[in-house]
Coordinates of C-alpha atoms in Angstrom, one line a residue:
M1 CA -56.4 83.3 17.0
G2 CA -57.6 85.9 14.4
E3 CA -55.5 88.1 12.1
K4 CA -56.0 91.1 14.4
G5 CA -54.7 89.3 17.5
R6 CA -51.7 87.9 15.7
N7 CA -50.6 91.4 14.4
R8 CA -51.0 93.1 17.8
K9 CA -47.8 94.2 19.4
K10 CA -46.9 92.3 22.5
V11 CA -47.0 94.2 25.8
P12 CA -45.4 93.0 29.0
L13 CA -47.9 91.8 31.6
Q14 CA -46.5 93.8 34.4
K15 CA -47.1 97.1 32.4
R16 CA -50.5 96.2 31.1
G17 CA -52.0 96.0 34.6
A18 CA -50.3 99.1 35.9
K19 CA -52.8 101.7 34.8
R20 CA -56.5 101.1 34.5
G21 CA -58.9 103.3 32.6
T22 CA -62.1 103.1 30.8
D23 CA -60.6 100.5 28.3
S24 CA -59.7 98.0 31.2
P25 CA -62.3 95.3 30.3
I26 CA -61.1 95.3 26.7
R27 CA -57.5 94.9 27.7
D28 CA -58.3 92.1 30.2
K29 CA -60.1 90.3 27.4
E30 CA -57.1 90.7 25.1
E31 CA -54.7 89.5 27.8
R32 CA -56.9 86.5 28.5
E33 CA -57.1 85.6 24.8
K34 CA -53.3 85.9 24.5
I35 CA -52.7 83.6 27.5
E36 CA -55.3 81.1 26.2
N37 CA -53.6 81.2 22.8
A38 CA -50.2 80.6 24.3
L39 CA -51.7 77.8 26.4
R40 CA -53.2 76.2 23.3
E41 CA -49.8 76.4 21.5
R42 CA -48.1 74.7 24.5
V43 CA -50.9 72.0 24.5
K44 CA -50.2 71.4 20.8
E45 CA -46.5 71.1 21.5
L46 CA -47.2 68.7 24.3
R47 CA -49.6 66.7 22.2
C48 CA -46.8 66.5 19.5
L49 CA -44.2 65.1 22.0
Y50 CA -46.8 62.8 23.6
G51 CA -47.8 61.6 20.1
I52 CA -44.2 60.8 19.3
A53 CA -43.8 58.9 22.6
K54 CA -47.0 56.9 21.7
L55 CA -45.6 56.2 18.2
V56 CA -42.4 54.8 19.7
E57 CA -44.4 52.5 21.9
L58 CA -46.8 51.6 19.1
H59 CA -44.4 50.9 16.3
E60 CA -41.2 49.9 18.0
P61 CA -38.9 48.6 16.5
N62 CA -40.2 49.9 13.2
L63 CA -38.2 53.2 12.9
D64 CA -39.7 54.0 9.5
A65 CA -43.3 54.0 10.9
I66 CA -42.2 56.1 13.9
L67 CA -40.5 58.7 11.6
Q68 CA -43.5 58.8 9.2
G69 CA -45.9 59.2 12.2
A70 CA -43.7 61.9 13.7
V71 CA -43.6 63.9 10.5
D72 CA -47.4 63.8 10.3
L73 CA -47.6 65.1 13.9
L74 CA -45.5 68.2 13.2
P75 CA -47.8 70.6 11.1
P76 CA -50.7 70.6 13.6
S77 CA -48.2 71.5 16.3
W78 CA -47.0 74.8 14.7
Q79 CA -48.6 78.2 15.0
Y80 CA -50.1 78.2 11.5
P81 CA -51.0 74.5 10.8
E82 CA -53.0 75.3 7.7
V83 CA -49.9 76.5 5.8
T84 CA -47.4 74.2 7.6
C85 CA -45.7 71.1 6.1
A86 CA -42.9 69.0 7.4
R87 CA -40.1 66.6 6.4
I88 CA -37.7 64.3 8.3
I89 CA -34.6 63.1 6.5
F90 CA -32.8 60.2 8.3
E91 CA -29.9 58.2 6.8
D92 CA -30.8 59.1 3.2
K93 CA -34.5 58.3 3.7
Y94 CA -37.2 60.9 3.4
Y95 CA -40.4 61.1 5.4
E96 CA -42.8 63.9 4.4
S97 CA -46.2 65.2 5.5
P98 CA -49.1 65.4 3.0
D99 CA -48.8 68.1 0.3
F100 CA -45.2 68.7 1.3
Q101 CA -43.4 71.5 -0.6
E102 CA -40.0 72.9 0.2
T103 CA -40.0 76.8 0.6
Q104 CA -37.7 79.4 2.0
H105 CA -39.7 79.7 5.2
R106 CA -37.9 76.9 6.9
Q107 CA -37.2 75.9 10.5
S108 CA -34.9 72.8 11.1
A109 CA -33.0 70.8 13.7
D110 CA -30.4 68.2 13.2
I111 CA -30.8 64.6 14.3
L112 CA -27.4 63.6 15.9
T113 CA -26.2 60.1 16.6
K114 CA -22.9 59.9 18.6
G115 CA -22.2 63.5 17.9
E116 CA -22.6 63.1 14.1
R117 CA -25.4 64.4 12.0
T118 CA -27.5 61.5 10.7
G119 CA -30.7 63.4 9.7
V120 CA -32.7 66.5 10.0
V121 CA -36.3 67.6 11.1
E122 CA -37.7 70.4 8.8
V123 CA -40.9 72.5 9.1
Y124 CA -41.9 74.8 6.2
Y125 CA -44.6 77.5 5.8
T126 CA -45.9 77.3 2.3
Q127 CA -46.5 81.1 2.3
E128 CA -44.9 84.0 4.0
M129 CA -46.2 84.6 7.6
P130 CA -45.8 87.6 10.0
P131 CA -42.3 87.8 11.6
S132 CA -41.9 86.5 15.1
D133 CA -39.0 85.3 17.3
E134 CA -37.1 83.3 14.6
G135 CA -38.4 84.6 11.3
P136 CA -42.0 83.6 11.3
F137 CA -41.4 81.0 13.9
L138 CA -41.8 81.2 17.7
N139 CA -39.1 80.5 20.3
E140 CA -41.4 77.8 21.6
E141 CA -41.5 76.2 18.1
R142 CA -37.7 76.2 18.1
A143 CA -37.7 74.5 21.4
L144 CA -40.3 72.0 20.1
I145 CA -38.4 71.1 16.9
N146 CA -35.2 70.7 18.9
A147 CA -37.0 68.5 21.4
V148 CA -38.5 66.4 18.5
A149 CA -35.1 66.0 16.8
E150 CA -33.5 65.1 20.2
R151 CA -36.3 62.6 20.9
L152 CA -36.0 61.0 17.5
S153 CA -32.3 60.9 17.8
A154 CA -32.5 59.1 21.1
T155 CA -35.2 56.8 19.8
A156 CA -33.2 56.0 16.7
K157 CA -30.1 55.4 18.7
R158 CA -31.8 53.2 21.2
M159 CA -33.7 51.3 18.5
K160 CA -30.4 50.8 16.6
A161 CA -28.8 49.5 19.7
E162 CA -31.7 47.2 20.4
N163 CA -31.8 46.1 16.7
A164 CA -28.0 45.4 16.9
L165 CA -28.6 43.5 20.1
R166 CA -31.4 41.5 18.4
E167 CA -29.1 40.8 15.5
R168 CA -26.3 39.7 17.8
V169 CA -28.8 37.5 19.7
K170 CA -29.9 36.0 16.3
E171 CA -26.3 35.4 15.4
L172 CA -25.5 33.8 18.8
R173 CA -28.6 31.6 18.4
C174 CA -27.4 30.6 15.0
L175 CA -23.9 29.7 16.3
Y176 CA -25.4 28.0 19.4
G177 CA -27.8 26.1 17.1
I178 CA -24.9 24.9 15.0
A179 CA -23.1 23.8 18.2
K180 CA -26.2 21.8 19.3
L181 CA -26.5 20.3 15.8
D182 CA -22.9 19.2 16.1
E183 CA -23.7 17.4 19.4
R184 CA -27.0 16.0 18.2
H185 CA -26.0 14.6 14.8
E186 CA -22.4 13.6 15.3
P187 CA -21.0 11.8 13.4
N188 CA -23.7 12.5 10.7
L189 CA -22.1 15.4 8.8
D190 CA -25.0 15.5 6.2
A191 CA -27.6 16.0 8.9
M192 CA -25.5 18.7 10.6
L193 CA -25.0 20.7 7.4
Q194 CA -28.7 20.5 6.5
G195 CA -29.6 21.7 9.9
A196 CA -27.0 24.5 9.7
V197 CA -28.3 25.8 6.4
E198 CA -31.8 26.1 7.8
L199 CA -30.5 28.2 10.8
L200 CA -29.0 30.9 8.5
P201 CA -32.0 32.8 7.1
P202 CA -33.6 33.7 10.5
S203 CA -30.2 35.0 11.6
W204 CA -30.0 37.7 8.9
Q205 CA -31.4 41.2 8.9
Y206 CA -34.3 40.5 6.5
P207 CA -35.2 36.8 7.2
E208 CA -38.4 37.0 5.2
V209 CA -36.4 37.5 1.9
T210 CA -33.3 35.5 3.0
C211 CA -32.4 32.0 1.7
A212 CA -29.1 30.0 2.2
R213 CA -27.1 27.2 0.7
I214 CA -24.0 25.2 1.8
I215 CA -21.9 23.5 -0.8
F216 CA -19.5 20.9 0.7
E217 CA -17.4 18.4 -1.3
D218 CA -19.8 18.4 -4.3
R219 CA -22.9 18.2 -2.2
E220 CA -25.5 20.9 -1.7
Y221 CA -27.6 21.7 1.3
K222 CA -30.4 24.3 0.7
S223 CA -32.9 26.2 2.9
P224 CA -36.5 26.0 1.8
G225 CA -37.3 28.1 -1.3
F226 CA -33.6 28.7 -2.1
Q227 CA -32.9 30.8 -5.2
E228 CA -29.5 32.1 -6.2
T229 CA -29.5 35.9 -6.8
P230 CA -26.9 38.6 -7.3
H231 CA -27.6 39.8 -3.7
K232 CA -25.3 37.3 -2.2
Q233 CA -22.9 37.0 0.7
S234 CA -20.6 34.0 0.9
A235 CA -17.6 32.6 2.9
D236 CA -15.4 29.6 2.1
I237 CA -15.2 26.5 4.2
L238 CA -11.6 25.6 4.7
I239 CA -10.1 22.3 5.9
T240 CA -6.3 22.3 6.5
A241 CA -6.1 25.6 4.6
E242 CA -7.8 24.2 1.4
K243 CA -11.2 25.1 0.2
A244 CA -13.7 22.3 0.9
G245 CA -16.9 24.2 0.4
V246 CA -18.8 27.5 0.7
V247 CA -21.6 29.0 2.8
E248 CA -23.9 31.3 0.8
V249 CA -26.7 33.7 1.9
C250 CA -28.9 35.4 -0.7
Y251 CA -31.6 38.0 -0.6
T252 CA -34.4 37.1 -3.0
R253 CA -34.9 40.8 -3.8
E254 CA -32.9 44.0 -3.6
M255 CA -32.7 45.5 -0.1
P256 CA -31.3 48.9 1.1
P257 CA -27.6 49.2 0.9
S258 CA -25.6 48.7 4.1
D259 CA -22.0 47.9 5.0
E260 CA -21.4 45.2 2.4
G261 CA -24.0 45.7 -0.3
P262 CA -27.3 45.0 1.5
F263 CA -25.5 43.1 4.3
L264 CA -24.2 44.3 7.6
N265 CA -20.6 44.0 8.9
E266 CA -22.0 41.8 11.6
E267 CA -23.5 39.5 9.1
R268 CA -20.1 39.2 7.4
A269 CA -18.6 38.2 10.8
L270 CA -21.4 35.7 11.3
I271 CA -21.1 34.0 8.0
N272 CA -17.3 33.8 8.4
A273 CA -17.8 32.3 11.9
V274 CA -20.3 29.8 10.6
A275 CA -18.0 28.8 7.8
E276 CA -15.1 28.5 10.2
R277 CA -17.1 26.4 12.7
L278 CA -18.4 24.1 9.9
G279 CA -14.8 23.6 8.6
A280 CA -13.5 22.8 12.1
T281 CA -16.5 20.4 12.7
A282 CA -16.0 18.7 9.3
E283 CA -12.3 18.3 9.9
R284 CA -12.9 16.9 13.4
M285 CA -15.6 14.5 12.1
R286 CA -13.3 13.5 9.3
A287 CA -10.5 12.8 11.8
E288 CA -12.8 10.9 14.1
H289 CA -14.3 8.9 11.2
A290 CA -10.7 8.1 10.0
L291 CA -9.8 7.0 13.5
R292 CA -12.9 4.8 13.8
E293 CA -12.0 3.2 10.4
R294 CA -8.4 2.6 11.5
I295 CA -9.7 1.0 14.7
K296 CA -11.9 -1.3 12.7
E297 CA -9.0 -2.2 10.5
L298 CA -6.7 -2.9 13.5
R299 CA -9.5 -5.1 15.0
C300 CA -9.7 -7.0 11.7
L301 CA -5.9 -7.7 11.7
Y302 CA -5.9 -8.5 15.4
G303 CA -8.8 -10.8 14.9
I304 CA -7.0 -12.6 12.1
A305 CA -3.9 -13.0 14.4
K306 CA -6.2 -14.5 17.1
L307 CA -7.7 -16.8 14.5
V308 CA -4.2 -18.0 13.5
E309 CA -3.4 -18.7 17.2
R310 CA -6.8 -20.4 17.8
H311 CA -7.1 -22.6 14.7
D312 CA -3.4 -23.3 13.9
P313 CA -2.9 -25.7 12.0
N314 CA -6.5 -25.8 10.7
L315 CA -6.2 -23.5 7.6
D316 CA -9.9 -24.0 6.6
A317 CA -11.2 -22.7 10.0
M318 CA -8.8 -19.8 10.0
L319 CA -9.8 -18.7 6.4
Q320 CA -13.6 -19.0 7.2
G321 CA -13.1 -16.9 10.4
A322 CA -11.0 -14.3 8.4
V323 CA -13.7 -13.8 5.7
E324 CA -16.3 -13.1 8.4
L325 CA -14.1 -10.4 9.9
L326 CA -13.9 -8.4 6.7
P327 CA -17.4 -6.8 6.2
P328 CA -17.5 -5.1 9.7
S329 CA -14.1 -3.6 8.9
W330 CA -15.2 -1.7 5.8
Q331 CA -16.8 1.8 5.6
Y332 CA -20.3 0.6 4.9
P333 CA -20.6 -2.8 6.8
Q334 CA -24.4 -3.0 6.3
V335 CA -23.9 -3.5 2.5
T336 CA -20.5 -5.3 2.6
C337 CA -19.9 -9.0 1.9
A338 CA -16.6 -10.8 1.4
R339 CA -15.1 -14.0 -0.2
I340 CA -11.7 -15.7 0.1
I341 CA -10.6 -18.1 -2.7
F342 CA -7.7 -20.3 -1.8
E343 CA -6.5 -23.3 -3.8
E344 CA -9.8 -23.9 -5.5
K345 CA -11.7 -23.6 -2.2
E346 CA -14.1 -20.7 -1.4
Y347 CA -14.9 -19.2 2.0
R348 CA -17.8 -16.7 2.0
S349 CA -19.3 -14.2 4.5
A350 CA -23.1 -14.4 5.2
G351 CA -25.2 -13.4 2.3
F352 CA -22.3 -13.0 -0.1
K353 CA -23.2 -11.7 -3.5
E354 CA -20.7 -10.8 -6.2
T355 CA -21.3 -7.4 -7.7
G356 CA -19.5 -4.8 -9.9
F357 CA -18.6 -2.8 -6.8
K358 CA -15.6 -5.0 -5.8
Q359 CA -12.2 -4.6 -4.3
S360 CA -9.8 -7.5 -4.4
T361 CA -6.2 -8.5 -4.0
D362 CA -4.2 -11.7 -4.7
I363 CA -2.9 -14.1 -2.1
I364 CA 0.8 -14.8 -3.0
I365 CA 2.9 -17.7 -1.8
T366 CA 6.5 -17.9 -2.9
G367 CA 5.8 -15.6 -5.8
Q368 CA 2.9 -17.6 -7.1
K369 CA -0.8 -16.7 -6.9
A370 CA -2.5 -19.1 -4.5
G371 CA -5.9 -17.3 -4.1
A372 CA -7.7 -14.0 -3.7
V373 CA -9.5 -11.9 -1.1
E374 CA -12.6 -10.1 -2.4
V375 CA -14.8 -7.4 -0.8
C376 CA -18.1 -6.4 -2.5
Y377 CA -20.7 -3.7 -1.8
T378 CA -24.2 -5.1 -2.6
R379 CA -25.3 -1.7 -3.9
K380 CA -23.8 1.5 -5.3
M381 CA -22.1 3.7 -2.7
P382 CA -20.7 7.3 -3.0
A383 CA -17.5 7.6 -4.9
A384 CA -14.3 7.7 -2.8
D385 CA -10.5 7.1 -3.5
E386 CA -10.9 3.8 -5.4
G387 CA -14.4 3.6 -6.7
P388 CA -16.5 3.5 -3.5
F389 CA -13.6 2.3 -1.5
L390 CA -11.0 4.2 0.6
H391 CA -7.2 4.2 0.2
E392 CA -7.1 2.7 3.8
E393 CA -9.4 -0.1 2.7
R394 CA -7.0 -0.9 -0.1
A395 CA -4.1 -1.0 2.4
L396 CA -6.2 -3.2 4.7
I397 CA -7.2 -5.8 2.1
D398 CA -3.6 -6.0 0.9
A399 CA -2.4 -6.5 4.5
V400 CA -5.0 -9.2 5.0
A401 CA -4.0 -11.0 1.8
E402 CA -0.3 -10.8 2.7
R403 CA -1.0 -12.1 6.3
L404 CA -3.1 -15.0 4.9
G405 CA -0.4 -15.8 2.4
R406 CA 2.3 -15.8 5.0
T407 CA 0.2 -17.9 7.4
A408 CA -0.8 -20.4 4.7
K409 CA 2.9 -20.7 3.7
R410 CA 4.0 -21.3 7.3
M411 CA 1.2 -23.8 7.9
R412 CA 2.3 -25.6 4.7
M413 CA 5.9 -25.7 5.8
E414 CA 4.9 -26.9 9.3
E415 CA 2.8 -29.6 7.8
E416 CA 5.6 -30.6 5.5
L417 CA 8.0 -30.5 8.5
R418 CA 5.6 -32.7 10.5
S419 CA 5.3 -35.1 7.6
A420 CA 9.1 -35.2 7.1
H421 CA 9.6 -35.7 10.8
S422 CA 7.2 -38.6 10.8
E423 CA 9.1 -40.1 7.8
L424 CA 12.4 -39.6 9.6
Q425 CA 11.0 -41.3 12.7
V426 CA 10.1 -44.3 10.6
E427 CA 13.5 -44.3 8.8
R428 CA 15.3 -43.9 12.2
K429 CA 13.4 -46.9 13.5
A430 CA 14.3 -48.9 10.4
L431 CA 18.0 -47.8 10.7
Q432 CA 18.1 -48.8 14.4
E433 CA 16.8 -52.2 13.4
S434 CA 19.3 -52.4 10.6
N435 CA 22.1 -51.3 12.9
A436 CA 21.1 -54.1 15.4
A437 CA 21.2 -56.6 12.6
L438 CA 24.5 -55.3 11.3
R439 CA 26.1 -55.5 14.7
A440 CA 24.9 -59.1 14.9
V441 CA 26.5 -59.8 11.5
L442 CA 29.8 -58.0 12.5
S443 CA 29.8 -60.0 15.7
R444 CA 29.5 -63.2 13.8
I445 CA 32.2 -62.1 11.3
E446 CA 34.6 -61.4 14.2
D447 CA 33.8 -64.8 15.7
E448 CA 34.4 -66.3 12.3
K449 CA 37.7 -64.4 11.9
G450 CA 38.8 -65.7 15.3
A451 CA 37.9 -69.2 14.3
I452 CA 39.8 -68.8 10.9
K453 CA 42.8 -67.4 12.7
E454 CA 42.9 -70.3 15.1
A455 CA 42.4 -72.7 12.3
I456 CA 45.3 -71.2 10.3
M457 CA 47.6 -71.2 13.4
A458 CA 46.7 -74.8 14.0
N459 CA 47.3 -75.8 10.4
V460 CA 50.7 -74.0 10.5
D461 CA 51.7 -75.8 13.7
K462 CA 50.5 -79.2 12.6
I463 CA 51.3 -79.2 8.9
I464 CA 53.9 -76.6 7.8
M465 CA 56.1 -76.5 10.9
P466 CA 56.9 -80.3 10.8
I467 CA 57.8 -79.9 7.1
L468 CA 60.3 -77.0 8.0
H469 CA 61.9 -79.2 10.7
A470 CA 62.4 -81.9 8.1
L471 CA 63.9 -79.4 5.6
E472 CA 66.4 -78.1 8.1
S473 CA 68.1 -81.4 8.2
E474 CA 68.2 -81.7 4.4
V475 CA 69.1 -78.1 3.3
D476 CA 72.6 -76.8 2.7
P477 CA 73.8 -74.8 5.7
E478 CA 74.3 -71.8 3.5
K479 CA 70.6 -71.7 2.8
M480 CA 69.6 -72.4 6.3
G481 CA 68.9 -68.6 6.7
Y482 CA 66.0 -68.9 4.3
I483 CA 64.5 -71.7 6.3
R484 CA 64.8 -69.7 9.5
L485 CA 63.3 -66.6 7.7
L486 CA 60.4 -68.7 6.5
R487 CA 59.8 -70.0 10.0
R488 CA 59.8 -66.6 11.5
N489 CA 57.4 -65.3 8.8
L490 CA 55.1 -68.1 9.5
E491 CA 55.2 -67.2 13.2
E492 CA 54.5 -63.6 12.3
I493 CA 51.2 -64.7 10.7
T494 CA 49.9 -65.2 14.2
S495 CA 51.7 -62.1 15.5
P496 CA 52.0 -59.6 12.6
L497 CA 54.7 -57.0 13.5
V498 CA 54.6 -55.4 10.1
N499 CA 50.9 -54.5 10.3
R500 CA 51.4 -53.0 13.8
L501 CA 54.4 -51.0 12.8
S502 CA 52.8 -49.7 9.6
R503 CA 49.6 -48.7 11.5
R504 CA 51.6 -47.0 14.3
F505 CA 54.3 -45.4 12.3
L506 CA 53.0 -44.3 8.9
K507 CA 56.3 -42.9 7.8
L508 CA 58.0 -46.3 7.6
T509 CA 58.5 -47.4 4.0
P510 CA 57.8 -51.0 2.8
A511 CA 61.6 -51.6 2.6
E512 CA 62.1 -50.4 6.2
L513 CA 59.2 -52.5 7.4
K514 CA 60.9 -55.6 5.9
T515 CA 64.2 -54.6 7.5
C516 CA 62.3 -54.2 10.9
N517 CA 60.9 -57.7 10.6
M518 CA 64.4 -59.2 9.9
I519 CA 66.0 -57.2 12.8
R520 CA 63.3 -58.5 15.2
M521 CA 64.1 -62.1 14.0
G522 CA 67.7 -61.6 15.1
L523 CA 69.4 -61.3 11.7
G524 CA 72.5 -59.1 11.5
T525 CA 73.3 -56.4 9.0
K526 CA 75.3 -58.6 6.7
E527 CA 72.7 -61.3 6.8
I528 CA 69.9 -58.8 5.9
A529 CA 72.1 -57.3 3.1
Q530 CA 72.7 -60.7 1.7
I531 CA 69.1 -61.8 1.8
R532 CA 67.9 -58.4 0.3
H533 CA 70.8 -58.2 -2.2
V534 CA 71.8 -54.8 -1.0
S535 CA 75.0 -53.5 0.5
P536 CA 75.5 -53.6 4.3
A537 CA 75.9 -49.7 4.2
T538 CA 72.3 -49.5 2.8
V539 CA 71.0 -51.7 5.7
S540 CA 72.9 -49.5 8.2
R541 CA 71.3 -46.3 6.8
Q542 CA 67.9 -48.0 7.0
R543 CA 68.5 -49.0 10.6
E544 CA 69.4 -45.4 11.5
S545 CA 66.3 -44.1 9.6
I546 CA 64.1 -46.6 11.4
R547 CA 65.4 -45.5 14.8
K548 CA 64.6 -41.8 13.9
K549 CA 61.1 -42.7 12.8
L550 CA 60.5 -44.8 15.9
A551 CA 61.7 -41.8 17.9
I552 CA 64.5 -43.8 19.7
S553 CA 67.5 -42.2 17.9
G554 CA 70.1 -41.0 20.3
R555 CA 68.7 -43.0 23.1
N556 CA 70.1 -46.0 24.9
V557 CA 67.6 -48.4 23.4
N558 CA 68.4 -51.7 21.6
L559 CA 66.5 -51.8 18.3
V560 CA 66.2 -55.6 18.4
T561 CA 64.8 -55.6 21.9
F562 CA 62.4 -52.7 21.1
L563 CA 61.0 -54.5 18.1
Q564 CA 60.6 -57.8 19.9
T565 CA 58.9 -56.0 22.8
F566 CA 56.6 -54.1 20.3
N567 CA 55.5 -57.4 19.0
V568 CA 54.3 -58.4 22.4
A569 CA 52.6 -55.1 23.4
A570 CA 52.4 -51.9 21.5
P571 CA 54.1 -49.0 23.3
Q572 CA 52.2 -45.7 23.9
M573 CA 53.2 -42.2 22.8
G574 CA 54.5 -40.0 25.5
P575 CA 53.4 -36.4 26.2
S576 CA 56.2 -35.1 24.0
G577 CA 55.2 -37.1 21.0
R578 CA 58.1 -39.6 21.5
L579 CA 57.5 -43.3 21.9
G580 CA 57.5 -44.3 25.6
L581 CA 59.3 -47.6 26.3
D582 CA 58.2 -47.6 29.9
S583 CA 54.5 -47.5 29.2
L584 CA 53.6 -50.6 27.3
G585 CA 50.0 -51.7 27.0
E586 CA 47.4 -53.0 24.6
E587 CA 47.8 -52.2 21.0
P588 CA 46.0 -49.0 20.1
A589 CA 43.0 -48.9 17.8
S590 CA 43.5 -49.5 14.1
R591 CA 44.8 -46.7 12.0
P592 CA 44.7 -46.4 8.1
E593 CA 47.6 -48.2 6.5
S594 CA 50.2 -46.0 4.8
S595 CA 50.2 -46.0 1.0
E596 CA 53.8 -44.6 1.0
E597 CA 56.1 -46.7 -1.1

């Protein structure tokens, strides 16, 4: 449209057609040009909105390209494109049309996101233009810039939501991938951590400049091309509330600032979730590994117990079986070998080789070293609690050595017991034979004693008694008592009253025993006193003491008769402990003679 047309005053259509004159063709032409001009403006506006829609389709999800394309579409869509420039400001980013310059001839519309201003669309005229509906701008241009701002706001909002959704999907894929790694590589923690570190970069906002590293218990797991930079986000891996490692994500170059430096809040939540999941997985794998190790140790001890049952008392077979149980019970059975040394004998597992990577303990029996149990790794393994060995393996080898020591000691004692039993059996048999021979000797001695007794009695009757008969006719009557006493004593040799009394009644003194013998022979008190050269009163006291000791004091029992009867058959003791006169029988078994004077 020319300068003349633009400066012409607008006339309502209904008035322009009311009166026709000679200038009617000119007016119709002007009206048509005005309508065509308005139509062209609306076409430009529609092209602008259509172009933005195509930009959204073409560049989604690249919001920067959409906004730059949109700002380039704005100047041709305004009434004076040759003096028009535009700028879009969105979240502290600037998108400008070529030869942009900020002037006072400005039309703008805010870009709103959730009711808050996040940007602005600005259109400038680089020179002053004729006034119109809104300064130099048309109402339709106000409607267009508002529509553009609204469309860009809706597009940015949707793209943000879609971008957030994509980020959340990436995060979920990352966590799902770690869960699958946990299933696939269990119980290989190294493989799981290496797989996890490779899942991290694609899960961050700028995967092309992202690298990651996991440090766990002095080991490092890195994504390809890892380089540590100041643009880092990290989270600690905790096990039982103690730091065991760290997850790190780095940008290899500086990126636009966001919630936490260049990182999003969601990325903070993701790295925390990853660290927490890795900590839980490592703790569970540790517990399962420890459980498997304890099961191996229990199997080893149970196997040794079964060997003891199976091979008892074969100590060699038991020790060889025990040494073969040791390698599978250690943490790295494929590089483990073992040896047991016991009393200068060696028992080895297959392929045993002594190395510097050794764990050993002594076999102790009654406080003395009797051997040793040794476990070796054939090559260097990662450091643990005791060199490459675990605390639990120390406890196991000590328990094995203690069990072997106790078993060997018991087997020794049982062997000694069996040997002693065999020796006792031999000695018992020898004693039985000796007892049989002794009984035969005693039997012969008894027979000889009987024969000697009969010989003595026969000699007394044949030799001594005739001499006494001859003496009785020659001896003075006053000394006849001695002859009779001698006769009675000789008779007592074959029937010894004194021995019987002294064995039965231990409290009788030798003097009382002599008195008992004289009373049994029929001598009176005076005769006894005369023969023993004591007073009759002394004999009377002895008689009373004898009655008490024979338990017949105060009873109507004649002492002479009692002693003569006792010579024939020894009386038995009654239930009350007194001597029973009505229960005479055989003489009781021999009792020790009294040593009382």
